[in-house]
Coordinates of C-alpha atoms in Angstrom, one line a residue:
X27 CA -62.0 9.6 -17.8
X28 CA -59.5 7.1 -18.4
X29 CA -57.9 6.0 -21.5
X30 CA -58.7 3.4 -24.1
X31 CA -57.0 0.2 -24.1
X32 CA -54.6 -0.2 -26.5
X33 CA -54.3 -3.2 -28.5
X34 CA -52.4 -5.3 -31.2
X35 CA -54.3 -4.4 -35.1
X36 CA -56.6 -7.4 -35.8
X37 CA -56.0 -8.8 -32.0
X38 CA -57.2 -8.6 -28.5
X39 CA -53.4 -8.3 -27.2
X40 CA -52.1 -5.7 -25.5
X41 CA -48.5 -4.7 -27.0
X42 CA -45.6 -5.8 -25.8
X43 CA -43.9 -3.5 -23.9
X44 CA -40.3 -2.5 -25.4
X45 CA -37.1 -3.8 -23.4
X46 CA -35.2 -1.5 -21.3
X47 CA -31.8 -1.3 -21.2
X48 CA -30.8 -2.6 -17.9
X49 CA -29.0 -0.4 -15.3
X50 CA -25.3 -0.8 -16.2
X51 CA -23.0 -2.1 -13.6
X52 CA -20.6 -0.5 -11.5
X53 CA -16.9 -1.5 -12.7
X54 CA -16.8 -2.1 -8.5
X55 CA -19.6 -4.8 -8.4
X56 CA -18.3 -6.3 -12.0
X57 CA -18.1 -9.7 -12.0
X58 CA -15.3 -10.9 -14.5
X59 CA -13.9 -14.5 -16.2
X60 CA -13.2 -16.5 -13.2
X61 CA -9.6 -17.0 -14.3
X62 CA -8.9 -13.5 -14.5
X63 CA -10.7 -12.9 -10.7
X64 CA -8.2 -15.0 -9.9
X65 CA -5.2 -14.2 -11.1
X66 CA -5.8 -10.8 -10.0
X67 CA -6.8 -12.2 -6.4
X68 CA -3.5 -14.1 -6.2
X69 CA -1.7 -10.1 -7.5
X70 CA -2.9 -8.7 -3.9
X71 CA -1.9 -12.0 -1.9
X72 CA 1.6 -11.5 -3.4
X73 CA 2.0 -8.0 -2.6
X74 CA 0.6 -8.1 0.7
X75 CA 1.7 -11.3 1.9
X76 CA 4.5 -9.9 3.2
X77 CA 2.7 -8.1 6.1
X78 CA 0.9 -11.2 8.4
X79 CA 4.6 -13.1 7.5
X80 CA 6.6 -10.8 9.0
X81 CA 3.6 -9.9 12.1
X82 CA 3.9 -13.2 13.5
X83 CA 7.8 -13.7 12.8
X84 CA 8.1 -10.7 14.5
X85 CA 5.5 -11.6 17.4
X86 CA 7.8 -15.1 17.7
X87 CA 11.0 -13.6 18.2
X88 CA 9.8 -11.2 20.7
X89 CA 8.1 -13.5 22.7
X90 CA 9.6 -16.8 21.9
X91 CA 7.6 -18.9 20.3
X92 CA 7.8 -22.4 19.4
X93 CA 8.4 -23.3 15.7
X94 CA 4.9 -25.0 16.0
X95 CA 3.1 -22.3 17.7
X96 CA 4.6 -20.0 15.1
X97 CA 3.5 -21.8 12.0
X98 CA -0.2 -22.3 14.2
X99 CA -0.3 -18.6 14.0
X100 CA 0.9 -17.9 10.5
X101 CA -2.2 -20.1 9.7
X102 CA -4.5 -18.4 11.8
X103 CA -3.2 -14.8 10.4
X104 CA -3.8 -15.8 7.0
X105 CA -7.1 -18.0 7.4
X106 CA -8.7 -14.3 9.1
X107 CA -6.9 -11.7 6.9
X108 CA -9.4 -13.6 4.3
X109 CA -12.0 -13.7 5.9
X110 CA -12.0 -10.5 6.3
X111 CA -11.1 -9.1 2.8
X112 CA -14.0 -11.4 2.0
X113 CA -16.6 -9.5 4.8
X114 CA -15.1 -5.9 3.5
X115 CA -15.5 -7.3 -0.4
X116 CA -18.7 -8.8 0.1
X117 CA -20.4 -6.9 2.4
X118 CA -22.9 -9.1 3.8
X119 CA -25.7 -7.7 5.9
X120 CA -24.3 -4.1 8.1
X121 CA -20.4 -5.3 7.4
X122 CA -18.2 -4.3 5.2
X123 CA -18.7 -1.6 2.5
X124 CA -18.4 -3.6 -0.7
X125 CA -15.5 -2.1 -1.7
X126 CA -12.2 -4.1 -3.0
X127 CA -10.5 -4.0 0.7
X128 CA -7.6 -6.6 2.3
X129 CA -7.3 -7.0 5.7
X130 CA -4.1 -7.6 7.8
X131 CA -2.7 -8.2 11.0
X132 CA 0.5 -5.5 11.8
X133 CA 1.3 -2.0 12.0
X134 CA 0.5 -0.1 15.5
X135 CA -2.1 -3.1 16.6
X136 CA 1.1 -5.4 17.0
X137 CA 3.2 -3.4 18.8
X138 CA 0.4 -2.6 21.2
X139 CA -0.3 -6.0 21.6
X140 CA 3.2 -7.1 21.9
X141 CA 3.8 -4.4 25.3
X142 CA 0.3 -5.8 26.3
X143 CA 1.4 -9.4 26.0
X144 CA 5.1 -8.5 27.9
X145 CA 3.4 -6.8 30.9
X146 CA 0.5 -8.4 31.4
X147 CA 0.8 -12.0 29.0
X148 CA -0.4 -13.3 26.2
X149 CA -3.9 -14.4 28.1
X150 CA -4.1 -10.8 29.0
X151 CA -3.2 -9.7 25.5
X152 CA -5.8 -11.5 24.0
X153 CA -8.3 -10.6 26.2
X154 CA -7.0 -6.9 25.3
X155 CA -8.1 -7.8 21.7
X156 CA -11.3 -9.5 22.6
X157 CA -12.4 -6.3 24.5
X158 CA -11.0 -3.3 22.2
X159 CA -13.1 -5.3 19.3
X160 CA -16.3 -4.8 21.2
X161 CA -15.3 -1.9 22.6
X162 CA -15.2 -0.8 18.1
X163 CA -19.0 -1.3 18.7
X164 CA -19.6 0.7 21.7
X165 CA -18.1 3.3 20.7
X166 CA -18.8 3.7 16.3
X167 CA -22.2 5.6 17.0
X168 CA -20.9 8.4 18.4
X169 CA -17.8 8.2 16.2
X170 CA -20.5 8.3 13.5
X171 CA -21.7 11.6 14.1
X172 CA -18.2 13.3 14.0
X173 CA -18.4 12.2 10.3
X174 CA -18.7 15.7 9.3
X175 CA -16.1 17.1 10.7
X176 CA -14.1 15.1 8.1
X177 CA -14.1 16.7 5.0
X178 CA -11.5 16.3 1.9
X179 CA -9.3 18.8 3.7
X180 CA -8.6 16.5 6.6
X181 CA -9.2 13.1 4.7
X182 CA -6.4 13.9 2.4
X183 CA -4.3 14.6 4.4
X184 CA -4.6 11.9 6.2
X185 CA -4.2 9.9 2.9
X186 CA -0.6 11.8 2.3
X187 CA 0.6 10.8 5.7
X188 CA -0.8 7.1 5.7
X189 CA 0.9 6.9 2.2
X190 CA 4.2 8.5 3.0
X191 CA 4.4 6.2 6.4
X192 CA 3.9 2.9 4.4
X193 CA 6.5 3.9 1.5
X194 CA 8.6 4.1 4.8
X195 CA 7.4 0.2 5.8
X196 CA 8.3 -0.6 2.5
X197 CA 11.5 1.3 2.1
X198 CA 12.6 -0.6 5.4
X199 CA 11.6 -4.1 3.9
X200 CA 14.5 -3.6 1.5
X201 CA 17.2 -1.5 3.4
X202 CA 16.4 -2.8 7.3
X203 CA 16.4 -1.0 10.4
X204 CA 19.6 2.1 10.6
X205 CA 21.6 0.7 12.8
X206 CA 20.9 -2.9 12.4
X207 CA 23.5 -5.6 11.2
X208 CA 23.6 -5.4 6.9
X209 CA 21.4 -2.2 7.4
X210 CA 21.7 -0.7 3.7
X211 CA 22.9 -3.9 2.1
X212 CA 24.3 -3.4 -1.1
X213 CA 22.4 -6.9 -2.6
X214 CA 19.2 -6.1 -1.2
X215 CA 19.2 -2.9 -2.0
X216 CA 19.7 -3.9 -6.3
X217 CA 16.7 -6.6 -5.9
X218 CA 14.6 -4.0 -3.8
X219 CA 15.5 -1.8 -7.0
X220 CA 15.4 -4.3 -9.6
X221 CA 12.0 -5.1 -8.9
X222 CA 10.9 -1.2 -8.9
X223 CA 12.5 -1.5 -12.7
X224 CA 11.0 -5.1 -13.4
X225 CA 7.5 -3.3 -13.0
X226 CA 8.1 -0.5 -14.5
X227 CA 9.2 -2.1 -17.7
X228 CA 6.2 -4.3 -17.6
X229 CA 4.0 -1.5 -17.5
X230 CA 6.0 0.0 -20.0
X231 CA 5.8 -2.6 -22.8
X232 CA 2.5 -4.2 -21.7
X233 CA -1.0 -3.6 -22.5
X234 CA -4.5 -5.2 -21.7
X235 CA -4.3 -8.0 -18.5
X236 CA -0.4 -8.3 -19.0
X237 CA -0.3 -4.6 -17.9
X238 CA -2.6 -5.2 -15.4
X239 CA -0.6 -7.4 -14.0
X240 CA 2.8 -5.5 -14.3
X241 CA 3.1 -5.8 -9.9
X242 CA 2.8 -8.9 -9.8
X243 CA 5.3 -10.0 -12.8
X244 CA 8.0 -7.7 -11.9
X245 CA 7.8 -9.1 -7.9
X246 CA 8.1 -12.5 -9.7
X247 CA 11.0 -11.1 -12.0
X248 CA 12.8 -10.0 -8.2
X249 CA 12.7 -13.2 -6.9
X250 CA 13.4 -15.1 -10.2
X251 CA 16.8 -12.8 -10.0
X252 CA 17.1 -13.4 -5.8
X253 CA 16.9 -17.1 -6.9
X254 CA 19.9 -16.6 -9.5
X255 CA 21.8 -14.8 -7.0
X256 CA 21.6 -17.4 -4.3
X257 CA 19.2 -14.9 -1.8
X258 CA 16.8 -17.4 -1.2
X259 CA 16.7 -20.5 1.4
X260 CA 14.3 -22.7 -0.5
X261 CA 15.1 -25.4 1.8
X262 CA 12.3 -24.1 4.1
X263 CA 9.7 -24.3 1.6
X264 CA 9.9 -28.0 1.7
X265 CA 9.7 -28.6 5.3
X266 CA 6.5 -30.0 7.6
X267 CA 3.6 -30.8 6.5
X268 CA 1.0 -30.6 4.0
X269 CA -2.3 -29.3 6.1
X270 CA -1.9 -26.3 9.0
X271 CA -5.0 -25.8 10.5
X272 CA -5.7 -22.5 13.1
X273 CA -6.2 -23.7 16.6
X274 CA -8.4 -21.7 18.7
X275 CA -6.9 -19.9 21.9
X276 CA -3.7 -21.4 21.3
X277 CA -2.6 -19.3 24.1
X278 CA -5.5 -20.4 27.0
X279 CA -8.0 -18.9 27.6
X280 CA -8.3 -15.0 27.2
X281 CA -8.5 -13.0 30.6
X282 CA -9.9 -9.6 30.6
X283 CA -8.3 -6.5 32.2
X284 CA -9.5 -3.0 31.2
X285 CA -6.7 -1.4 32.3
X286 CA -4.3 -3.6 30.2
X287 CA -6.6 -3.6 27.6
X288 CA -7.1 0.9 27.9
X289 CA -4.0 1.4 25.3
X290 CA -5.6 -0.2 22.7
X291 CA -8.5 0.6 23.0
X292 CA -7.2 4.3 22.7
X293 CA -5.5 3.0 19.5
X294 CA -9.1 1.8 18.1
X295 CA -9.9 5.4 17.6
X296 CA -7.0 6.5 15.8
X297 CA -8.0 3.1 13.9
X298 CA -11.6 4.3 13.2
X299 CA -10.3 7.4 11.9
X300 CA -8.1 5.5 9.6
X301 CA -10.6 3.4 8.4
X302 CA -12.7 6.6 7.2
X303 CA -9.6 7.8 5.1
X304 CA -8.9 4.5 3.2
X305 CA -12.9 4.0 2.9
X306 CA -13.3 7.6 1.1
X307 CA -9.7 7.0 -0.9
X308 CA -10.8 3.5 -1.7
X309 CA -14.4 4.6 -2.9
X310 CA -12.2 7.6 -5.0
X311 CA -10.1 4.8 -6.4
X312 CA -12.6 3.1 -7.7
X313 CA -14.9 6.2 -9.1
X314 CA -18.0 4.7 -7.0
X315 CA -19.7 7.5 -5.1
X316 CA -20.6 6.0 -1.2
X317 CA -22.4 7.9 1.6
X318 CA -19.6 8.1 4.1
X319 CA -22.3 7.9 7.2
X320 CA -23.2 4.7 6.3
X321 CA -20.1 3.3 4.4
X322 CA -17.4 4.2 6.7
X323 CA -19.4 2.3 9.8
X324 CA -19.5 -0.6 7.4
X325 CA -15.4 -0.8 7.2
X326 CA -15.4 -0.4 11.3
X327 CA -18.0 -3.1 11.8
X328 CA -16.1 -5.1 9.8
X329 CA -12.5 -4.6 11.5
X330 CA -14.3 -4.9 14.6
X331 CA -16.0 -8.5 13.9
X332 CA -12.3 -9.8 11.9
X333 CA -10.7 -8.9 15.4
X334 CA -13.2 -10.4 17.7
X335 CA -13.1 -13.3 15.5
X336 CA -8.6 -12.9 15.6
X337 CA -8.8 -12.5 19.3
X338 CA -10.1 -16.0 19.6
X339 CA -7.1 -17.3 17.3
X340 CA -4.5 -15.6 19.5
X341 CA -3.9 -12.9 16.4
X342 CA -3.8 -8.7 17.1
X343 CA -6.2 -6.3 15.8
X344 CA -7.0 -7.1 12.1
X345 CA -7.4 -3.5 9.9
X346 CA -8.5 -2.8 6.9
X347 CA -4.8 -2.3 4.4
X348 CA -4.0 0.9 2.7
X349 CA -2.2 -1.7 0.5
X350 CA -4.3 -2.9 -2.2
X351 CA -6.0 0.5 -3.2
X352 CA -2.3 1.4 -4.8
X353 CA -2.8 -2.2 -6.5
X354 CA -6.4 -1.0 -7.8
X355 CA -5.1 2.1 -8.9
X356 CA -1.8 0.4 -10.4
X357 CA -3.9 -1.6 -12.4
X358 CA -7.1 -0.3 -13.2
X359 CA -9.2 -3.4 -12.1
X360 CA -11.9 -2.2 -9.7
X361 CA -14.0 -5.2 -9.3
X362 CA -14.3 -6.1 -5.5
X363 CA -15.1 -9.8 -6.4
X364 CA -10.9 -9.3 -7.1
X365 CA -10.4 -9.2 -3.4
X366 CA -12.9 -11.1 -2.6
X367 CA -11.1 -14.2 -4.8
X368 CA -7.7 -12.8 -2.6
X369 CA -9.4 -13.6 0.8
X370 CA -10.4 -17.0 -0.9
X371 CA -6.9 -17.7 -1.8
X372 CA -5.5 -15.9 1.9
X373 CA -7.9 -18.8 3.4
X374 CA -6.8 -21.9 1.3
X375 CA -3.0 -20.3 2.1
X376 CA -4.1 -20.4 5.7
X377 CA -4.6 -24.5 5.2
X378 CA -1.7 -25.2 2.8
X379 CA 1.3 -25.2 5.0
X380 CA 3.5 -25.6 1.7
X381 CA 2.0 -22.9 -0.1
X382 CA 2.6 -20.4 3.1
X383 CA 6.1 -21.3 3.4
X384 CA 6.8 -21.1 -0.2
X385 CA 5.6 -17.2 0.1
X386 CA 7.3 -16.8 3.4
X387 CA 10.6 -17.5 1.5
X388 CA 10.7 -14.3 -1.1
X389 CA 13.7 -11.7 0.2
X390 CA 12.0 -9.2 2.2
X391 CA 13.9 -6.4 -0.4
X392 CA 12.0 -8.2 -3.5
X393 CA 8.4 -7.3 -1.9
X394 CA 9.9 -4.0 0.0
X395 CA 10.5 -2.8 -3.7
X396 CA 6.9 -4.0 -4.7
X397 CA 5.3 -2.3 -1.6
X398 CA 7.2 1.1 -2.3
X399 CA 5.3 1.4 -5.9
X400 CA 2.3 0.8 -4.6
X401 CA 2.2 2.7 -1.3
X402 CA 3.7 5.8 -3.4
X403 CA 0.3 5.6 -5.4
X404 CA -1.6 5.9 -2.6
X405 CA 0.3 9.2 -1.0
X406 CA -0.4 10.5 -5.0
X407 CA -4.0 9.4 -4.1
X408 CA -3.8 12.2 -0.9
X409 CA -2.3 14.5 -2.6
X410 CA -5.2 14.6 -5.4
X411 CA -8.2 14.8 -3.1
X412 CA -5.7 17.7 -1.7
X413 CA -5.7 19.5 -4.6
X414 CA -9.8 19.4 -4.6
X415 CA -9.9 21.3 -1.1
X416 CA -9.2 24.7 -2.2
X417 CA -5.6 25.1 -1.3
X418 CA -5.6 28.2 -3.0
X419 CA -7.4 29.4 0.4
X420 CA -4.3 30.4 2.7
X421 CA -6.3 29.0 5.7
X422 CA -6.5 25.4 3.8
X423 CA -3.1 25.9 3.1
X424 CA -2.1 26.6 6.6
X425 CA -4.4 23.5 8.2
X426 CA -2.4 21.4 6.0
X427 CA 0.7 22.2 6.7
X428 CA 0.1 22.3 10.2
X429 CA -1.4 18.8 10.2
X430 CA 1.0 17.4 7.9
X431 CA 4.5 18.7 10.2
X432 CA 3.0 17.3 13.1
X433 CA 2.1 14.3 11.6
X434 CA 5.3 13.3 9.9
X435 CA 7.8 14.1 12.6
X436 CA 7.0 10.9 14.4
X437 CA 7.4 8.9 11.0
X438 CA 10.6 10.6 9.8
X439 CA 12.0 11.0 13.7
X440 CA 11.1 7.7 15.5
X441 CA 11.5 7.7 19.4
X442 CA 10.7 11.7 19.0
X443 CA 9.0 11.2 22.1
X444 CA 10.6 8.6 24.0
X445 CA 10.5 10.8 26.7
X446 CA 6.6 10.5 27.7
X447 CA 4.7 8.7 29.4
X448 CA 3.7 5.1 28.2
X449 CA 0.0 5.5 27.5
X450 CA 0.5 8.8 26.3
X451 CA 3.2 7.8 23.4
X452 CA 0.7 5.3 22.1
X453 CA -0.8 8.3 20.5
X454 CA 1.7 10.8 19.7
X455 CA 4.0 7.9 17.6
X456 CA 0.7 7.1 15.4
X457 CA 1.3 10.3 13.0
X458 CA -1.9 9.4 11.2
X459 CA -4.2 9.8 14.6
X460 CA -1.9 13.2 15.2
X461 CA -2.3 14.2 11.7
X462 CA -6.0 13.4 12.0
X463 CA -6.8 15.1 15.0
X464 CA -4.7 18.1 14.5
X465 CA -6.4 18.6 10.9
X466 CA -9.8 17.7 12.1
X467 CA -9.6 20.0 14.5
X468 CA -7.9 23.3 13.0
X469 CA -10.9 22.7 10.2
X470 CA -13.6 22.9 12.9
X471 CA -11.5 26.0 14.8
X472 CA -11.2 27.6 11.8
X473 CA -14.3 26.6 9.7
X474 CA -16.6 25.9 12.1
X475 CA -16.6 28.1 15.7
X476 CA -14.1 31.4 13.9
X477 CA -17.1 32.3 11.6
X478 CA -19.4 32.2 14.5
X479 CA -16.8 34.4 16.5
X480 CA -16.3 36.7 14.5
X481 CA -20.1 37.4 13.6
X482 CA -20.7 37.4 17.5
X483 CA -18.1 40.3 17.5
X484 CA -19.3 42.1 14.6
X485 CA -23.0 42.5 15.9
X486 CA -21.8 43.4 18.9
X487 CA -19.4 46.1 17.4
X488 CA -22.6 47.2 15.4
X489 CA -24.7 47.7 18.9
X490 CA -22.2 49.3 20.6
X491 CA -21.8 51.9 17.7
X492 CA -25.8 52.6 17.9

């Protein structure tokens, strides 16, 4: 029997149904005043600016480059290291994880491309590119399904030795390489510290969006004091042109050789490992719970179309940074439409040949000392998700420690192994894939196949005692 039809006294209405509240928002999908989007964007550009910079100086001095070809690349690296923080940020159809992600050229990708490039050529290494990227998409399915075998345990860890190897990145920025002329410079080393003050008093004294922004004002503070102490050649700022634009294959076009190309492709694992560390630490970072079988094929998909699109443009593999989740953490703003306004302002970077030299001309120390605040956060980062994997357990404990020695002594002792063979170095001098690998698989030794041993042994104790 249904029920009567209620109605409005002395009508034929129906009631209006009462409003509902709607569904609050996520602080990750929060849209904010357009002005603050982007002055928080331009907070990440500033901090990580310093990476695609020094990537392609670095790529021109090893293989000579032209001062054209140079600046061609520059634009290229910054045009793609928004697009993808906009792909990661945005998320559109199966890429990216709409989280509040920058990506970048550099790191282990470069170097790899750079003994690609001197063997084989540049053609060669940019076919090497062209083919690892696909290669991402071969491959993520069955990387997919070793998802579980990554729990907080080996995730963290992970997370401790990505942070510890970028405070090292950072550190370097300011004091150079041991051994290297004005290695521990005196004046770098008070403006790589000056700016760790800078920010700290900001944060100190600051509240609401001027807190917020306490990175970004004390890297300005550092260069305002480089400027007064005559560290900076602003000469170069004003040089060239106004309008850089990327030119595609600036090298010819790519040629493909799988054997070339095999080292980084071996790389792209380690990489895909990576990626489902600063996924899960990103996601933490932000309080937003994700389902890391979908999420964390997302991030991939979206490093692997960046680089395919990089490849083209003569760029390395492109990766998702570690960078910016210390900058989310730093300053409490979780909105991914904040990177998403960063890529916008990478891309318009990318086109502005002033603007791009203008950043190209703060001291190295002044963003080393920037970079070293905010990689420290995200080792902190590892070392809480640590402290929720039962470490009171002595076989937690002892995976840990395990994974952490082995991972580190490449970071703290470069050229530890010098003395193997090419293809196999590639690997052991990545101590995040060694630290990944080794704690993935004591958890699954010890977590996984030891329970099922020793129950084995126990029922057959049992029988034999019958």
């Amino acid at each position: 029997m249904s029920s009567p039809r209620q109605t409005l006294p002395g009508t034929d209405q129906p009631p209006t149904p009462e409003p509902t509240d709607p569904a609050p928002v996520h602080p990750v999908d929060e849209s904010r005043p357009l002005g603050r989007i982007l002055l928080f964007g331009i907070q990440h550009v500033l901090v990580m600016a310093a990476t695609p910079i020094s990537a392609i100086f670095l790529m021109s001095a090893t293989l000579r480059l032209d001062a054209g070809l140079t600046v061609n690349l520059l634009s290229a690296a910054f045009v793609l290291s928004g697009v993808g923080s906009l792909i990661q940020s945005l998320g559109p159809w199966r890429f990216g994880p709409r989280l509040p992600f920058v990506m970048l050229p550099g790191g282990a990708p470069l170097i790899l491309f750079l003994a690609i490039a001197d063997q084989h050529g540049l053609r060669t290494a940019t076919g090497a590119v062209i083919l690892t990227a696909a290669f991402y998409f071969v491959v993520l399915p069955v990387f997919s399904r070793l998802l579980a075998f990554f729990p907080a345990l080996v995730i963290g860890t992970m997370i401790v030795i990505v942070g510890v190897n970028l405070v090292k990145v950072g550190a370097v920025l300011v004091t150079g390489r041991p051994g290297s002329p004005g290695f521990a410079d005196t004046t770098n080393l008070l403006l790589g510290m000056a700016t760790i003050g800078f920010t700290v008093v900001f944060y100190l004294l600051f509240s609401g969006i001027l807190r917020q922004l306490a990175v970004m004002l004390g890297l300005l503070a550092g260069t305002a004091l480089a400027a007064l102490l005559g560290q900076m050649d602003l000469g170069r700022a004003t040089e060239g042109g106004l309008v850089s634009l990327p030119q595609v294959m600036p090298f010819g076009s790519p040629q493909f050789n799988l054997l070339a190309a095999l080292p980084l492709m071996l790389y792209c694992l380690a990489s895909m490992a990576e990626a489902t560390g600063q996924t899960v630490i990103n996601a933490e970072a932000v309080g937003k719970e994700i389902d890391r079988r979908t999420a964390v094929p997302k991030t991939i998909r979206g490093d692997a179309l960046t680089s395919l699109f990089g490849g083209f443009f003569g760029l390395p593999l492109m990766v998702t940074s570690g960078e910016n989740i210390g900058i989310v953490r730093v300053t409490g703003v979780r909105s991914r439409y904040v990177t998403a306004a960063a890529g916008v302002v990478l891309i318009a970077i990318g086109f502005l040949a002033p603007v791009t030299r203008a950043i190209s001309v703060i001291p190295s120390a002044v963003i080393g000392g920037t970079a070293m605040v905010v990689f420290a956060v995200i080792t902190v980062l590892g070392v809480q998700m640590l402290g929720r994997s039962d470490l009171d357990t002595h076989t937690n404990t002892f995976i840990c420690a395990v994974a952490l020695a082995l991972g580190l002594l490449p970071i703290l002792i470069p050229g530890v192994y010098a003395g193997f063979s090419p293809n196999l170095r590639i690997l052991l001098e990545s101590g995040v894939a060694v630290g990944a690998f080794v704690a993935a698989v004591l958890n699954i030794l010890f977590h996984h196949l030891r329970p099922g041993i020793a129950a084995r042994l126990a029922t057959s104790r049992t029988e034999s005692d019958r």
